[in-house]
Coordinates of C-alpha atoms in Angstrom, one line a residue:
M1 CA 339.3 233.4 142.0
K2 CA 341.5 233.1 139.0
L3 CA 339.9 231.8 135.7
Y4 CA 342.2 229.3 133.5
K5 CA 342.3 228.1 130.1
T6 CA 341.8 224.3 130.2
I7 CA 345.0 222.5 128.9
K8 CA 344.5 219.5 126.9
K9 CA 346.9 216.6 128.3
H10 CA 349.2 214.3 126.5
Y11 CA 349.7 211.3 128.7
Q12 CA 352.8 209.1 128.3
P13 CA 352.1 205.5 127.3
A14 CA 353.5 204.3 130.9
V15 CA 351.1 206.7 132.7
L16 CA 348.2 205.5 130.4
A17 CA 348.8 201.9 131.1
A18 CA 348.8 202.6 134.9
I19 CA 345.6 204.6 134.7
F20 CA 343.7 202.1 132.6
S21 CA 345.0 198.9 134.1
T22 CA 342.6 196.1 133.8
G23 CA 343.4 195.1 137.2
S24 CA 341.7 198.1 138.8
Q25 CA 339.1 197.3 141.4
A26 CA 335.8 199.2 142.5
Q27 CA 337.8 200.7 145.4
I28 CA 340.5 203.3 146.0
N29 CA 344.1 201.7 146.0
N30 CA 346.3 202.9 148.8
G31 CA 343.8 205.6 149.6
S32 CA 345.4 206.1 153.1
F33 CA 348.8 206.6 151.5
E34 CA 350.6 204.0 153.6
Q35 CA 352.6 202.6 150.7
W36 CA 355.3 204.5 149.1
Q37 CA 358.1 204.1 146.3
Y38 CA 360.7 206.9 145.9
D39 CA 358.4 209.6 147.2
R40 CA 355.6 208.4 145.1
P41 CA 352.5 206.9 146.7
S42 CA 351.9 203.5 145.1
N43 CA 348.9 203.3 142.7
W44 CA 348.8 206.9 142.2
S45 CA 349.9 209.0 139.2
I46 CA 351.1 212.5 139.1
I47 CA 350.1 213.3 135.5
D48 CA 351.7 216.7 135.5
S49 CA 354.8 218.3 136.5
G50 CA 353.5 221.2 138.7
I51 CA 353.3 219.1 142.0
T52 CA 355.5 216.9 144.0
T53 CA 354.5 214.4 146.7
S54 CA 356.1 213.0 149.9
P55 CA 355.1 210.9 152.8
V56 CA 354.4 212.6 156.3
T57 CA 353.5 211.2 159.6
T58 CA 351.9 214.4 160.8
P59 CA 349.3 215.7 160.3
V60 CA 347.6 212.3 159.6
Q61 CA 343.9 211.7 159.3
A62 CA 343.9 207.9 159.1
G63 CA 346.6 205.1 159.3
Q64 CA 350.4 206.1 159.8
T65 CA 351.1 208.3 157.0
A66 CA 349.5 211.1 154.7
A67 CA 350.5 212.5 151.5
A68 CA 352.1 216.0 151.4
I69 CA 351.3 217.7 148.0
T70 CA 353.7 220.6 147.2
V71 CA 352.1 222.7 144.5
N72 CA 354.9 224.7 142.5
T73 CA 352.8 226.2 139.8
A74 CA 350.0 228.6 139.1
T75 CA 348.9 226.6 136.0
Q76 CA 346.0 224.4 137.1
G77 CA 346.6 221.9 134.1
N78 CA 349.9 221.0 135.8
T79 CA 348.5 219.9 139.2
D80 CA 346.4 216.7 138.7
F81 CA 346.9 213.7 141.1
R82 CA 345.0 210.6 139.9
Q83 CA 344.4 206.9 139.7
S84 CA 341.8 204.7 137.9
I85 CA 339.4 202.3 139.3
A86 CA 336.5 200.2 137.7
V87 CA 332.8 201.0 138.4
V88 CA 329.8 198.9 137.8
A89 CA 326.7 200.0 135.9
G90 CA 323.9 201.0 138.2
Q91 CA 326.0 201.1 141.4
T92 CA 326.3 204.2 143.4
Y93 CA 329.8 205.3 144.9
D94 CA 330.2 207.8 147.8
F95 CA 333.7 209.1 147.2
S96 CA 335.4 211.2 150.0
T97 CA 338.9 212.5 150.8
W98 CA 340.5 214.8 153.5
V99 CA 342.5 217.6 152.7
Y100 CA 344.6 220.0 155.1
H101 CA 345.6 223.4 154.0
T102 CA 348.6 225.1 155.5
E103 CA 348.7 228.6 154.2
G104 CA 345.3 229.1 152.4
G105 CA 346.8 230.0 149.0
V106 CA 345.8 226.7 147.3
K107 CA 342.5 225.0 147.0
A108 CA 341.8 221.5 146.2
R109 CA 339.2 220.2 143.7
L110 CA 337.8 216.6 143.9
Y111 CA 338.1 214.6 140.6
V112 CA 335.6 211.7 139.9
D113 CA 335.1 211.1 136.4
G114 CA 335.1 214.9 136.0
Y115 CA 335.8 218.0 138.2
R116 CA 333.5 218.2 141.3
G117 CA 333.6 220.3 144.4
Y118 CA 336.3 222.5 145.8
S119 CA 337.8 222.7 149.2
N120 CA 337.6 225.9 151.5
S121 CA 341.2 227.1 151.3
Q122 CA 340.5 229.5 154.2
L123 CA 340.3 226.5 156.6
T124 CA 343.8 226.2 157.4
A125 CA 345.5 223.9 160.1
Q126 CA 342.6 221.7 160.2
W127 CA 341.3 218.6 158.2
Q128 CA 338.2 219.1 155.9
Q129 CA 336.3 216.5 154.0
L130 CA 335.3 216.6 150.3
N131 CA 332.4 214.4 149.1
Y132 CA 330.8 213.3 145.9
Q133 CA 328.2 210.6 145.1
Y134 CA 328.7 209.1 141.8
K135 CA 326.2 206.7 140.0
A136 CA 327.8 204.8 137.2
S137 CA 325.7 204.7 133.9
T138 CA 328.0 202.1 132.5
S139 CA 330.6 199.5 133.7
K140 CA 334.0 201.3 132.9
N141 CA 337.3 202.6 134.3
I142 CA 337.0 206.2 135.6
E143 CA 339.6 208.4 136.9
V144 CA 339.6 209.7 140.4
G145 CA 341.9 212.1 142.5
L146 CA 342.5 215.9 143.0
R147 CA 343.5 219.0 141.2
F148 CA 345.0 221.9 142.7
Y149 CA 344.3 225.6 142.1
D150 CA 346.1 228.8 143.3
V151 CA 344.1 231.5 144.9
T152 CA 344.8 234.9 146.1
G153 CA 347.9 234.8 148.5
F154 CA 349.7 232.0 146.6
D155 CA 353.4 232.6 146.9
G156 CA 354.6 230.1 144.2
S157 CA 354.9 227.0 146.5
E158 CA 352.5 225.6 149.1
V159 CA 351.9 222.3 150.8
V160 CA 348.5 220.5 151.1
Y161 CA 348.0 217.4 153.0
V162 CA 345.7 214.7 151.7
D163 CA 344.6 211.5 153.4
N164 CA 341.9 208.8 153.5
Y165 CA 340.9 209.0 149.9
S166 CA 338.0 206.3 149.8
T167 CA 334.8 205.1 148.3
G168 CA 331.9 203.0 149.4
T169 CA 329.6 201.0 147.1
A170 CA 325.9 200.7 147.5
T171 CA 322.9 200.0 145.2
T172 CA 320.7 202.9 144.9
P173 CA 317.9 202.6 147.4
P174 CA 314.5 202.2 145.9
P175 CA 312.1 205.1 146.7
P176 CA 309.8 204.7 149.5
P177 CA 306.4 203.1 148.7
P178 CA 303.7 205.8 147.9
P179 CA 301.4 206.9 150.7
A180 CA 298.5 204.5 151.2
N181 CA 295.6 205.1 148.9
C182 CA 297.0 208.2 147.5
Q183 CA 294.4 209.5 145.0
H184 CA 296.4 212.4 143.8
N185 CA 300.1 213.1 142.7
T186 CA 302.9 210.8 144.0
V187 CA 306.1 213.0 144.3
N188 CA 309.4 211.8 145.3
F189 CA 311.6 214.2 147.2
T190 CA 315.4 213.5 147.7
L191 CA 317.8 215.6 149.8
K192 CA 321.5 214.9 150.2
T193 CA 323.1 217.2 152.9
D194 CA 326.6 218.5 152.8
N195 CA 329.4 218.5 155.5
Y196 CA 327.3 220.8 157.7
A197 CA 323.8 219.6 157.8
S198 CA 322.9 221.4 160.8
E199 CA 322.8 224.6 158.7
T200 CA 320.1 223.2 156.4
S201 CA 316.3 223.5 156.6
W202 CA 313.5 223.5 154.2
Q203 CA 309.8 223.7 153.6
L204 CA 307.3 223.0 151.0
A205 CA 304.1 225.3 150.7
N206 CA 301.1 225.3 148.4
K207 CA 299.7 228.4 146.5
A208 CA 297.7 229.4 149.5
G209 CA 300.9 229.5 151.6
Q210 CA 300.1 226.6 153.7
V211 CA 303.2 224.7 154.8
I212 CA 302.7 221.1 153.6
K213 CA 305.9 219.6 154.7
N214 CA 309.2 220.7 156.2
G215 CA 312.6 219.5 157.6
S216 CA 315.8 220.1 159.5
G217 CA 318.0 218.5 162.0
Y218 CA 319.8 216.2 159.7
S219 CA 323.2 214.4 159.9
N220 CA 326.1 215.3 157.7
N221 CA 326.3 213.7 154.2
Q222 CA 322.9 212.1 154.7
T223 CA 320.5 211.1 151.9
I224 CA 316.8 211.6 152.8
T225 CA 314.1 210.2 150.5
E226 CA 310.4 210.9 151.0
T227 CA 307.3 210.3 149.0
L228 CA 304.6 212.8 149.2
C229 CA 301.0 212.6 148.1
L230 CA 300.2 216.1 146.7
T231 CA 297.0 217.5 145.2
D232 CA 296.9 219.5 141.9
D233 CA 298.4 222.8 142.8
T234 CA 301.4 225.2 142.5
Y235 CA 304.0 224.5 145.2
T236 CA 306.9 226.5 146.5
F237 CA 310.0 224.9 147.8
T238 CA 312.4 226.9 150.0
I239 CA 315.5 225.5 151.3
L240 CA 317.8 227.6 153.7
D241 CA 321.4 227.5 154.7
S242 CA 322.1 229.5 157.9
Y243 CA 325.9 229.9 157.1
G244 CA 325.1 231.3 153.6
D245 CA 327.1 228.7 151.4
G246 CA 324.1 226.3 150.2
I247 CA 324.8 222.7 150.1
C248 CA 326.9 222.4 147.0
C249 CA 329.8 222.6 146.2
S250 CA 332.2 224.3 148.8
Q251 CA 331.5 222.0 151.8
G252 CA 330.2 218.8 150.3
N253 CA 328.0 217.8 147.3
G254 CA 324.6 218.2 148.7
R255 CA 321.5 218.6 146.3
Y256 CA 317.8 218.4 146.4
E257 CA 315.3 216.9 143.8
F258 CA 311.5 216.6 143.5
S259 CA 310.4 214.1 140.6
H260 CA 307.0 213.0 139.4
N261 CA 306.3 209.9 137.2
G262 CA 310.1 209.8 136.4
Q263 CA 310.4 213.5 135.5
I264 CA 312.5 215.9 137.5
L265 CA 310.2 218.8 138.6
I266 CA 312.8 221.0 140.3
S267 CA 316.5 220.3 141.6
G268 CA 319.4 222.3 142.8
G269 CA 322.1 222.7 145.7
Q270 CA 324.3 225.6 144.7
F271 CA 323.0 228.7 146.4
T272 CA 323.9 231.1 149.2
N273 CA 321.5 231.6 152.0
Q274 CA 318.3 230.6 150.2
D275 CA 316.9 228.8 147.2
Q276 CA 313.2 228.9 146.2
K277 CA 311.7 227.3 143.3
Q278 CA 308.1 226.4 142.1
F279 CA 306.4 223.4 140.4
T280 CA 303.0 222.8 139.3
L281 CA 301.0 219.6 139.3
G282 CA 297.9 218.9 137.4
N283 CA 295.9 221.6 135.7
D284 CA 296.7 224.5 137.9
G285 CA 299.2 225.8 135.3
G286 CA 302.4 224.3 134.0
N287 CA 305.9 223.6 135.0
G288 CA 307.3 224.1 131.5
Q289 CA 305.8 222.8 128.4
D290 CA 307.6 219.6 127.7
P291 CA 305.4 216.6 126.7
T292 CA 304.8 214.1 129.6
G293 CA 307.7 211.6 129.7
Y294 CA 310.0 213.6 127.3
Y295 CA 313.0 213.7 129.9
A296 CA 311.9 210.5 131.8
T297 CA 315.1 208.5 131.0
A298 CA 317.2 211.4 132.3
A299 CA 315.5 211.2 135.8
G300 CA 318.1 210.7 138.6
L301 CA 321.2 211.4 136.4
T302 CA 323.8 214.2 137.2
G303 CA 327.0 215.4 135.5
L304 CA 328.0 214.2 132.2
A305 CA 325.8 211.2 132.4
L306 CA 322.8 213.5 132.4
K307 CA 324.2 215.6 129.5
S308 CA 324.8 212.4 127.4
E309 CA 321.2 211.2 128.1
L310 CA 319.8 214.5 127.1
H311 CA 321.8 214.3 123.9
T312 CA 320.1 211.0 123.2
I313 CA 316.7 212.5 123.8
I314 CA 317.2 215.6 121.6
K315 CA 319.6 214.4 118.8
N316 CA 317.3 213.2 116.2
H317 CA 315.6 216.3 115.1
N318 CA 313.9 216.9 111.7
N319 CA 316.1 219.3 109.7
Q320 CA 313.8 221.8 107.8
G321 CA 316.5 223.4 105.9
Y322 CA 317.9 226.9 105.8
G323 CA 315.3 228.5 103.5
A324 CA 312.6 227.4 106.0
L325 CA 313.9 229.7 108.7
W326 CA 312.2 232.8 107.2
S327 CA 308.9 231.2 107.7
F328 CA 309.7 230.3 111.3
I329 CA 310.9 233.9 111.9
D330 CA 307.6 235.2 110.5
L331 CA 305.6 232.9 112.7
H332 CA 307.3 232.9 116.0
E333 CA 309.9 235.7 116.2
R334 CA 307.4 238.5 116.8
D335 CA 307.3 241.2 119.6
R336 CA 304.4 240.0 121.7
Y337 CA 306.2 240.9 124.9
F338 CA 307.5 244.4 125.1
E339 CA 305.8 246.9 122.8
K340 CA 303.6 244.1 121.6
D341 CA 303.5 245.6 118.0
N342 CA 304.1 242.2 116.4
S343 CA 307.3 243.4 114.7
V344 CA 310.2 241.1 114.3
L345 CA 311.7 240.5 117.7
D346 CA 315.5 241.3 117.1
R347 CA 317.7 240.8 120.1
Y348 CA 320.3 243.0 118.9
S349 CA 318.0 246.2 118.5
E350 CA 315.0 245.4 120.9
Q351 CA 314.9 247.9 123.8
P352 CA 312.8 246.0 126.5
T353 CA 312.2 249.1 128.6
N354 CA 312.1 251.9 125.9
T355 CA 310.5 252.4 122.4
D356 CA 312.6 250.7 119.9
A357 CA 314.6 252.8 117.5
I358 CA 314.6 250.1 114.9
N359 CA 311.4 248.1 113.8
F360 CA 311.3 245.3 111.4
V361 CA 308.2 244.0 109.4
A362 CA 308.4 240.3 108.9
V363 CA 308.8 239.2 105.1
G364 CA 309.6 236.1 103.4
D365 CA 313.2 236.9 102.7
Q366 CA 315.3 239.9 103.9
C367 CA 319.0 240.8 104.1
G368 CA 321.0 241.2 101.1
S369 CA 323.0 244.4 101.4
Y370 CA 323.0 247.0 104.4
R371 CA 324.8 250.2 105.0
G372 CA 323.5 250.8 108.6
E373 CA 321.5 249.6 111.4
G374 CA 317.8 249.1 110.6
D375 CA 318.4 248.3 106.7
C376 CA 317.3 244.8 107.0
Y377 CA 317.2 241.7 109.3
N378 CA 318.7 238.2 108.8
R379 CA 319.3 234.8 110.3
E380 CA 321.8 235.0 113.1
H381 CA 323.8 232.0 114.0
S382 CA 324.3 232.8 117.6
F383 CA 326.8 229.9 117.7
P384 CA 328.7 231.0 114.5
K385 CA 328.6 228.7 111.7
S386 CA 332.4 229.2 111.1
W387 CA 333.0 227.4 114.4
F388 CA 331.5 224.1 113.0
G389 CA 332.7 224.5 109.4
G390 CA 330.4 226.7 107.6
K391 CA 327.2 225.5 105.8
V392 CA 327.1 222.0 107.4
E393 CA 323.7 220.4 108.2
P394 CA 322.0 220.0 110.5
M395 CA 323.8 222.7 112.6
N396 CA 323.5 225.3 109.7
S397 CA 319.6 225.2 110.1
D398 CA 319.0 224.2 113.8
V399 CA 316.5 226.9 114.8
H400 CA 317.4 226.5 118.4
H401 CA 320.6 228.6 117.9
I402 CA 319.3 230.8 114.9
V403 CA 317.5 234.1 115.8
A404 CA 316.2 237.1 113.9
S405 CA 318.9 239.9 114.0
D406 CA 319.7 243.2 112.4
G407 CA 322.0 242.5 109.4
Y408 CA 324.4 245.4 110.1
V409 CA 324.7 244.5 113.8
N410 CA 325.2 240.8 112.9
A411 CA 328.0 241.9 110.7
K412 CA 329.6 243.8 113.6
R413 CA 329.2 240.9 115.8
N414 CA 331.2 238.7 113.1
S415 CA 332.3 235.4 114.7
F416 CA 333.5 236.9 117.9
P417 CA 332.7 235.0 121.0
F418 CA 330.0 236.3 123.4
G419 CA 331.6 238.1 126.3
E420 CA 331.6 241.1 128.5
V421 CA 333.0 244.3 127.1
G422 CA 335.3 246.7 128.9
S423 CA 336.0 249.2 126.1
A424 CA 333.4 249.2 123.3
S425 CA 334.4 249.9 119.7
Y426 CA 330.7 249.7 118.5
T427 CA 327.3 249.8 120.3
S428 CA 324.0 249.0 118.6
S429 CA 320.8 251.0 119.3
N430 CA 319.7 248.9 122.2
G431 CA 323.2 248.7 123.9
S432 CA 324.9 245.5 122.4
K433 CA 328.5 246.0 122.2
V434 CA 331.6 244.9 120.3
G435 CA 335.0 245.6 122.0
S436 CA 337.6 244.2 124.2
A437 CA 336.8 241.6 126.9
S438 CA 337.2 242.6 130.5
G439 CA 337.1 240.6 133.7
I440 CA 336.2 237.3 132.2
G441 CA 339.4 235.5 131.9
Y442 CA 339.7 236.2 128.1
S443 CA 341.4 239.2 126.5
G444 CA 340.2 239.1 122.9
T445 CA 337.5 240.9 121.2
V446 CA 334.0 239.9 122.2
F447 CA 330.2 240.7 121.4
E448 CA 328.1 241.4 124.4
P449 CA 324.3 241.3 124.2
I450 CA 322.1 243.2 126.5
D451 CA 321.3 241.8 129.9
A452 CA 317.8 241.0 129.0
F453 CA 318.9 238.3 126.6
K454 CA 322.1 237.1 128.0
G455 CA 320.4 234.1 129.5
D456 CA 318.7 233.2 126.3
F457 CA 322.1 233.0 124.7
A458 CA 323.6 231.1 127.5
R459 CA 321.0 228.3 127.1
I460 CA 321.5 228.3 123.6
Y461 CA 325.1 227.4 124.1
F462 CA 324.3 224.7 126.6
Y463 CA 322.0 223.2 124.0
M464 CA 324.6 223.2 121.3
A465 CA 327.0 221.4 123.8
T466 CA 324.4 218.8 124.3
R467 CA 322.7 218.4 120.8
Y468 CA 326.1 218.0 119.2
E469 CA 328.0 216.1 121.9
H470 CA 328.9 213.5 119.5
V471 CA 330.8 215.9 117.1
I472 CA 331.6 219.1 119.0
A473 CA 335.0 218.1 120.1
S474 CA 336.2 218.0 116.4
W475 CA 335.1 221.6 115.8
H476 CA 338.0 222.9 118.3
N477 CA 340.3 223.9 115.5
K478 CA 337.9 224.9 112.7
S479 CA 338.2 228.6 113.4
S480 CA 340.3 230.8 115.7
Y481 CA 337.4 232.2 117.7
G482 CA 335.9 228.9 118.0
S483 CA 339.0 227.4 119.4
D484 CA 339.0 230.1 122.0
V485 CA 335.6 229.2 123.2
L486 CA 335.6 225.4 122.6
N487 CA 338.1 223.1 124.8
G488 CA 338.1 220.2 122.4
T489 CA 336.2 217.8 124.4
S490 CA 332.7 216.3 124.2
G491 CA 332.1 216.5 127.9
L492 CA 332.3 220.0 129.3
V493 CA 332.8 221.2 125.7
Y494 CA 333.6 224.9 126.8
E495 CA 336.7 226.7 128.1
T496 CA 336.4 227.5 131.8
W497 CA 336.0 231.2 131.3
V498 CA 333.1 230.5 128.9
I499 CA 331.3 228.1 131.3
N500 CA 331.6 230.6 134.2
M501 CA 330.3 233.4 132.1
L502 CA 327.3 231.3 130.8
K503 CA 326.4 230.1 134.1
R504 CA 326.2 233.6 135.5
W505 CA 324.1 234.7 132.5
H506 CA 321.9 231.7 132.9
Q507 CA 321.3 232.6 136.7
Q508 CA 321.0 236.4 136.1
D509 CA 318.5 236.2 133.4
P510 CA 316.1 233.3 134.0
V511 CA 313.9 231.6 131.5
D512 CA 311.0 233.8 130.5
D513 CA 307.8 233.5 128.4
I514 CA 309.7 234.4 125.2
E515 CA 312.0 231.4 125.6
R516 CA 309.2 229.1 126.5
A517 CA 307.0 230.0 123.5
R518 CA 310.0 229.7 121.2
N519 CA 311.1 226.5 122.6
Q520 CA 307.6 225.1 122.2
A521 CA 307.5 226.4 118.5
A522 CA 311.0 225.0 117.8
Y523 CA 309.7 221.5 119.0
E524 CA 306.6 221.7 116.7
Y525 CA 308.9 223.0 113.8
Q526 CA 311.8 220.4 113.9
G527 CA 310.7 217.9 116.9
N528 CA 313.2 218.6 119.6
R529 CA 313.5 220.8 122.6
N530 CA 316.1 222.8 124.5
P531 CA 316.3 221.0 127.8
Y532 CA 317.8 224.1 129.6
V533 CA 314.7 226.0 128.9
D534 CA 312.4 223.4 130.2
H535 CA 314.6 222.5 133.0
P536 CA 317.0 225.3 134.0
E537 CA 318.4 223.3 136.9
F538 CA 320.0 220.7 134.5
V539 CA 322.8 223.5 134.0
D540 CA 324.0 223.2 137.6
L541 CA 323.6 219.5 137.7
I542 CA 325.9 219.1 134.6
W543 CA 328.3 222.1 134.7

């Protein structure tokens, strides 16, 4: 699948007026494409120049006509098809539309206040449905519609038929009442199925392996809610998809979630054949270290609404200043996990499976000058400070993105983006590389950390996108490398190639004890947490 650079759009005044018309209602206008004016469906806007529309009477999914969308470009930023509707705070909207692929060289992506699930371009000559359940956090106008992407086999022009774009409105159903006389933990379970619910089954087992609850045989796009009474224990949830495409996002927008006292324990939906996660109740261990209720206000949220609520939770941290970072490194950046020699844990020289060639003893102040690797360590802004304008607080001293690093390797890293190197111009003692990017949708110079720490840096970047949501859009043009990584928005924040890579690193290098301990130390040091260390599932819920 091709990766694209997000293009910032410049709408014409007439288009903006149509999109944000105060007359918009909480429903799709002309969603069955029955009304047309000069080969344009009424109430719909073709924001860009890469597509054209026309009415057709066959194939039709509902009514008398459907919309034939002819895609004439391989640039995704020129393929949006939109309209605007008003939504009401607290209400849930079940958006859906039907698409019909003719050749299989183009796929459609649902847009509901952000980009959602894709169609399966390989299902040609038949209608397929795209779905997304949207909960409005505030009353406002949102954009809905589709974007079209070329895939392998695209010959420069292809027709996709669209019909029956609709939404239903419903208040969110209250959770079922707790089991009578539950003397233990009341846990709420929610499952939304995809377009092929017969493929889905699940079970919940305790530490001893006994199956406490299971389920299967659901209807398509069904929402199931159950309230369980669970004793203190560690539980393993396993969900299976017999076809191997999970329940989100290629064939619907299914997801699952377990919550307790308003706090999400586990959630997900994007997997292949199987997804398995654990959570702990009571004193049997610990599912993360976040204080009780720390994320309570984020319960049940998804997408950018979840990200914005997490921003509210973590934004007011206590800046300790740049000089205090030496003490944090002294106390908390120690190797207690690999060689366990209490040396400074430097992610650019640490060798998790071999004896380190470089070892640093913690001191009150370090780097000044260096001529080679091992001379001294310093305070590495893993999110380079030039990207946000230099020594600007609180970013300059935010310990969540500042780690101990070899000064020489840090200088080699420069302000290059993180990436995956094809041809290395420099390799550190532990295998960190500088060189030309390869296979990630970016062709510039990048710095690649070793696999053992890639997930750490991915979660740091998701933290930065969230903690600084209110200002990060303004960083887009502060430096050339930052501009290559940031997309100039406060929502998704990063370019598509960056998001895809960070999500892959996040999945391939899961949260470990090093990150958990550091996150807790950062919380005690400056008063906020990295949500993606406490709840790794938040990444898929947002991005």
